[in-house]
């Protein structure tokens, strides 16, 4: 079935979707993005993704070509047009297309930003990963220094993912100065003696929307949280480990660089947090 996508003000069949060759998102990764989960035809934590999108745009002095209310309407229309029950919506906003390739930003009053959205179907609630867990490898973190901005500069994370795949693993944890920053497309955590340990917010990591919700629910469940860096060796010796992301929720990690975490089975805290997350997020889905 051909999906209906949204490109610069138009709903189009995906086979007819086009962007300018001068679009700065295409030429320079001068773009930001968000991925919002959909369950039961409803958006999960749209307010959180909207807030982070606005922050990313502000940090890059970029202007959205649509209002946030219009953006919500576009999301809902795509869900309806594609009869999407479970999966997600990818959104990308670029600085737009000037008359030629140039390192100087075009004036936003003269050049409107570009915008693209498309849906994808994916099972989220019934996940085999939660039963088996994932294996990760560590990779040196060589990304640019503003990882807190959700840009489309994803070449290095893609390289890290390919290294993991070649090693027979699902994920790569990025390491800077001996400490884990985050996964290639998620936030990373370990659990030791009942305490969740995860790196504190800074420009070193993405300020995960799912991360914020998971930590909030953990506090409400009276689970101790320690926000600080941790090493790969510390993670290998942990009682459990997991990652969080918009479409993965809370996924247990059972092996790190070939070393089995605890008994090699998904831990109870990661599982419980996923259950709480899904239950609470469905209450506020729109």
Short mmCIF file of C-alpha atoms in Angstrom, two decimals:
data_model
loop_
_atom_site.label_atom_id
_atom_site.label_comp_id
_atom_site.label_asym_id
_atom_site.label_seq_id
_atom_site.Cartn_x
_atom_site.Cartn_y
_atom_site.Cartn_z
CA UNK A 1 0.00 0.00 0.00
CA UNK A 2 1.34 3.43 -0.98
CA UNK A 3 1.57 5.79 1.97
CA UNK A 4 0.37 9.35 1.97
CA UNK A 5 3.12 11.70 3.09
CA UNK A 6 3.27 15.43 3.81
CA UNK A 7 5.77 17.61 1.94
CA UNK A 8 5.86 21.39 2.16
CA UNK A 9 2.14 21.93 2.50
CA UNK A 10 0.88 19.02 0.39
CA UNK A 11 -0.41 15.53 1.12
CA UNK A 12 1.03 13.28 -1.59
CA UNK A 13 1.51 9.61 -2.43
CA UNK A 14 5.03 8.70 -1.31
CA UNK A 15 5.95 7.89 -4.92
CA UNK A 16 5.30 11.51 -5.91
CA UNK A 17 7.08 13.20 -2.99
CA UNK A 18 9.99 15.48 -3.93
CA UNK A 19 12.22 18.10 -2.32
CA UNK A 20 14.54 20.63 -3.93
CA UNK A 21 18.15 19.64 -4.57
CA UNK A 22 19.05 22.94 -2.89
CA UNK A 23 17.26 22.11 0.35
CA UNK A 24 19.81 22.56 3.14
CA UNK A 25 18.55 19.45 4.89
CA UNK A 26 19.69 17.48 1.85
CA UNK A 27 22.92 19.39 1.27
CA UNK A 28 24.14 20.05 4.81
CA UNK A 29 21.97 18.12 7.29
CA UNK A 30 20.73 21.58 8.29
CA UNK A 31 17.56 20.11 9.75
CA UNK A 32 15.95 18.85 12.93
CA UNK A 33 13.59 15.94 13.43
CA UNK A 34 11.28 14.14 15.82
CA UNK A 35 9.70 10.68 15.90
CA UNK A 36 6.40 10.35 17.75
CA UNK A 37 4.93 6.95 18.58
CA UNK A 38 1.36 6.04 17.68
CA UNK A 39 -0.67 3.46 19.58
CA UNK A 40 -4.32 2.79 18.85
CA UNK A 41 -4.26 5.61 16.32
CA UNK A 42 -3.24 8.14 18.97
CA UNK A 43 -0.04 10.14 19.48
CA UNK A 44 2.13 9.31 22.48
CA UNK A 45 3.61 12.27 24.41
CA UNK A 46 3.14 14.74 21.55
CA UNK A 47 3.56 17.65 23.97
CA UNK A 48 7.03 16.44 24.91
CA UNK A 49 8.13 16.03 21.30
CA UNK A 50 6.68 19.45 20.42
CA UNK A 51 8.62 21.10 23.24
CA UNK A 52 11.90 19.47 22.19
CA UNK A 53 11.28 20.39 18.55
CA UNK A 54 10.77 24.03 19.52
CA UNK A 55 14.01 23.93 21.53
CA UNK A 56 15.97 22.39 18.64
CA UNK A 57 14.64 25.03 16.24
CA UNK A 58 15.52 27.80 18.69
CA UNK A 59 19.06 26.52 19.27
CA UNK A 60 19.68 26.58 15.50
CA UNK A 61 17.87 29.90 14.93
CA UNK A 62 15.52 28.04 12.60
CA UNK A 63 11.90 29.01 11.94
CA UNK A 64 9.15 26.42 11.62
CA UNK A 65 7.09 26.75 8.42
CA UNK A 66 3.95 25.75 10.36
CA UNK A 67 2.55 26.52 13.79
CA UNK A 68 2.54 23.84 16.47
CA UNK A 69 -1.25 23.60 16.25
CA UNK A 70 -0.96 23.05 12.49
CA UNK A 71 1.71 20.45 13.12
CA UNK A 72 -0.60 18.48 15.41
CA UNK A 73 -3.33 18.63 12.77
CA UNK A 74 -0.91 17.30 10.15
CA UNK A 75 0.04 14.39 12.41
CA UNK A 76 -3.60 13.50 12.94
CA UNK A 77 -4.42 13.79 9.24
CA UNK A 78 -1.56 11.45 8.32
CA UNK A 79 -2.76 8.91 10.89
CA UNK A 80 -6.22 9.04 9.33
CA UNK A 81 -5.07 8.96 5.69
CA UNK A 82 -2.76 5.99 6.32
CA UNK A 83 -5.10 4.21 8.74
CA UNK A 84 -2.18 3.95 11.17
CA UNK A 85 -2.95 2.00 14.32
CA UNK A 86 0.52 1.31 15.73
CA UNK A 87 3.90 2.66 14.73
CA UNK A 88 5.14 6.22 14.45
CA UNK A 89 5.40 9.49 12.57
CA UNK A 90 8.70 10.93 11.39
CA UNK A 91 8.90 14.73 11.17
CA UNK A 92 11.73 16.75 9.67
CA UNK A 93 12.06 20.51 9.40
CA UNK A 94 14.88 22.03 7.37
CA UNK A 95 16.14 25.58 6.91
CA UNK A 96 14.70 25.45 3.41
CA UNK A 97 16.05 25.75 -0.11
CA UNK A 98 17.96 28.80 -1.24
CA UNK A 99 18.88 29.60 -4.83
CA UNK A 100 22.19 27.75 -4.59
CA UNK A 101 24.47 25.88 -2.17
CA UNK A 102 25.90 28.30 0.39
CA UNK A 103 27.32 28.03 3.90
CA UNK A 104 25.54 31.28 4.80
CA UNK A 105 22.02 30.69 6.09
CA UNK A 106 19.22 32.09 3.93
CA UNK A 107 17.07 34.83 5.47
CA UNK A 108 14.02 33.06 6.99
CA UNK A 109 11.85 36.00 5.90
CA UNK A 110 12.83 35.28 2.31
CA UNK A 111 13.21 31.49 2.34
CA UNK A 112 10.62 29.36 4.09
CA UNK A 113 11.74 26.27 5.96
CA UNK A 114 11.08 22.85 4.48
CA UNK A 115 8.91 20.26 6.22
CA UNK A 116 8.39 16.54 5.63
CA UNK A 117 6.32 14.00 7.58
CA UNK A 118 5.62 10.32 6.96
CA UNK A 119 4.15 7.43 8.91
CA UNK A 120 5.54 3.96 9.51
CA UNK A 121 3.83 0.87 10.88
CA UNK A 122 5.68 -1.02 13.61
CA UNK A 123 4.59 -3.27 16.49
CA UNK A 124 5.26 -1.45 19.76
CA UNK A 125 3.24 -3.18 22.47
CA UNK A 126 4.10 -6.80 21.69
CA UNK A 127 7.88 -6.76 21.57
CA UNK A 128 10.06 -9.86 21.37
CA UNK A 129 12.91 -7.69 22.66
CA UNK A 130 11.27 -7.43 26.08
CA UNK A 131 11.36 -11.21 26.39
CA UNK A 132 14.90 -11.71 25.15
CA UNK A 133 16.78 -8.41 25.58
CA UNK A 134 19.44 -6.93 23.28
CA UNK A 135 23.21 -7.12 22.98
CA UNK A 136 25.35 -4.00 22.63
CA UNK A 137 28.94 -3.10 21.81
CA UNK A 138 30.85 0.03 22.79
CA UNK A 139 32.06 2.53 20.18
CA UNK A 140 34.06 5.73 20.62
CA UNK A 141 31.77 8.77 20.55
CA UNK A 142 33.00 10.95 17.68
CA UNK A 143 29.85 13.00 17.09
CA UNK A 144 29.70 16.79 17.11
CA UNK A 145 29.49 18.53 20.48
CA UNK A 146 25.81 19.61 20.38
CA UNK A 147 24.16 16.23 20.81
CA UNK A 148 21.34 17.87 22.77
CA UNK A 149 19.94 19.26 19.50
CA UNK A 150 18.01 16.60 17.58
CA UNK A 151 19.51 17.21 14.15
CA UNK A 152 19.61 14.93 11.12
CA UNK A 153 23.41 14.67 11.36
CA UNK A 154 23.21 10.90 11.85
CA UNK A 155 26.09 9.54 9.79
CA UNK A 156 28.23 8.59 12.78
CA UNK A 157 25.36 6.97 14.70
CA UNK A 158 24.63 5.04 11.50
CA UNK A 159 28.27 3.90 11.37
CA UNK A 160 28.02 2.81 15.01
CA UNK A 161 24.86 0.86 14.24
CA UNK A 162 26.60 -0.92 11.37
CA UNK A 163 29.52 -1.86 13.64
CA UNK A 164 27.02 -3.35 16.07
CA UNK A 165 25.26 -5.26 13.30
CA UNK A 166 28.54 -6.69 12.00
CA UNK A 167 29.33 -7.82 15.57
CA UNK A 168 25.99 -9.60 15.82
CA UNK A 169 24.55 -7.01 18.20
CA UNK A 170 21.50 -4.76 18.12
CA UNK A 171 22.92 -1.56 19.56
CA UNK A 172 26.06 0.48 20.12
CA UNK A 173 26.79 2.46 23.27
CA UNK A 174 28.92 5.52 22.58
CA UNK A 175 31.83 6.22 24.91
CA UNK A 176 33.54 9.57 25.55
CA UNK A 177 36.56 9.94 27.86
CA UNK A 178 35.93 6.46 29.25
CA UNK A 179 32.25 6.99 30.08
CA UNK A 180 29.08 5.99 28.27
CA UNK A 181 27.19 8.94 26.78
CA UNK A 182 24.19 7.16 25.22
CA UNK A 183 23.17 4.60 22.61
CA UNK A 184 23.34 5.31 18.89
CA UNK A 185 19.63 6.27 18.99
CA UNK A 186 18.58 6.01 22.63
CA UNK A 187 19.49 6.86 26.22
CA UNK A 188 21.43 4.31 28.27
CA UNK A 189 20.94 3.11 31.87
CA UNK A 190 22.24 0.57 34.35
CA UNK A 191 20.77 -0.62 37.63
CA UNK A 192 22.86 -1.42 40.69
CA UNK A 193 21.49 -2.34 44.12
CA UNK A 194 18.05 -1.07 43.14
CA UNK A 195 19.31 2.31 41.90
CA UNK A 196 18.94 3.48 38.30
CA UNK A 197 22.11 5.14 37.03
CA UNK A 198 22.08 7.27 33.86
CA UNK A 199 24.14 10.15 32.53
CA UNK A 200 22.97 13.62 33.52
CA UNK A 201 21.55 16.03 30.94
CA UNK A 202 24.08 18.20 29.11
CA UNK A 203 25.17 18.91 25.55
CA UNK A 204 26.77 15.43 25.57
CA UNK A 205 23.46 13.58 25.17
CA UNK A 206 20.04 13.98 23.64
CA UNK A 207 17.42 15.10 26.11
CA UNK A 208 15.21 12.08 25.54
CA UNK A 209 11.44 12.57 25.80
CA UNK A 210 11.02 8.94 26.83
CA UNK A 211 13.95 9.37 29.24
CA UNK A 212 12.14 12.21 31.00
CA UNK A 213 8.92 10.20 31.31
CA UNK A 214 10.66 7.01 32.46
CA UNK A 215 12.63 8.82 35.18
CA UNK A 216 9.48 10.61 36.32
CA UNK A 217 7.61 7.32 36.63
CA UNK A 218 10.59 5.73 38.38
CA UNK A 219 10.57 8.50 41.00
CA UNK A 220 6.83 8.05 41.49
CA UNK A 221 7.45 4.34 42.01
CA UNK A 222 10.08 5.31 44.63
CA UNK A 223 12.96 3.82 42.65
CA UNK A 224 16.25 5.56 43.43
CA UNK A 225 17.90 7.47 40.56
CA UNK A 226 21.51 8.62 40.26
CA UNK A 227 22.34 10.88 37.32
CA UNK A 228 26.04 10.52 36.58
CA UNK A 229 28.37 8.99 33.99
CA UNK A 230 29.20 5.28 34.17
CA UNK A 231 31.82 3.12 32.48
CA UNK A 232 31.44 0.03 30.33
CA UNK A 233 33.07 -2.05 33.09
CA UNK A 234 30.54 -0.73 35.58
CA UNK A 235 27.72 -1.57 33.18
CA UNK A 236 29.02 -5.10 32.68
CA UNK A 237 28.97 -5.59 36.45
CA UNK A 238 25.49 -4.10 36.89
CA UNK A 239 22.39 -5.95 38.08
CA UNK A 240 20.63 -4.96 34.87
CA UNK A 241 20.88 -2.49 31.99
CA UNK A 242 18.43 -0.97 29.55
CA UNK A 243 17.85 1.75 26.96
CA UNK A 244 14.89 4.04 26.27
CA UNK A 245 13.58 5.59 23.06
CA UNK A 246 10.33 6.86 21.56
CA UNK A 247 9.46 3.62 19.76
CA UNK A 248 11.39 1.22 21.98
CA UNK A 249 10.08 2.51 25.33
CA UNK A 250 12.27 0.59 27.82
CA UNK A 251 14.40 -2.20 26.31
CA UNK A 252 16.59 -4.47 28.47
CA UNK A 253 20.27 -4.99 27.63
CA UNK A 254 21.60 -8.48 28.40
CA UNK A 255 25.14 -8.31 26.99
CA UNK A 256 27.76 -5.55 26.68
CA UNK A 257 30.95 -6.06 24.67
CA UNK A 258 30.55 -9.83 25.00
CA UNK A 259 30.07 -9.78 28.77
CA UNK A 260 26.74 -11.04 30.08
CA UNK A 261 24.84 -8.62 32.32
CA UNK A 262 23.78 -10.38 35.53
CA UNK A 263 22.08 -13.68 34.58
CA UNK A 264 21.66 -12.71 30.93
CA UNK A 265 17.93 -12.17 31.23
CA UNK A 266 15.88 -8.95 31.07
CA UNK A 267 15.80 -7.30 34.49
CA UNK A 268 12.64 -6.56 36.50
CA UNK A 269 13.07 -2.78 36.69
CA UNK A 270 13.30 -2.30 32.92
CA UNK A 271 10.25 -4.51 32.47
CA UNK A 272 8.25 -2.73 35.17
CA UNK A 273 9.12 0.72 33.81
CA UNK A 274 7.94 -0.30 30.36
CA UNK A 275 4.63 -1.46 31.81
CA UNK A 276 4.17 1.81 33.72
CA UNK A 277 5.22 3.90 30.73
CA UNK A 278 2.74 2.29 28.37
CA UNK A 279 -0.07 2.43 30.94
CA UNK A 280 0.47 6.11 31.76
CA UNK A 281 1.18 7.29 28.22
CA UNK A 282 -1.99 5.71 26.88
CA UNK A 283 -3.97 7.76 29.40
CA UNK A 284 -2.73 11.02 27.86
CA UNK A 285 -2.46 9.94 24.20
CA UNK A 286 -4.17 12.32 21.77
#
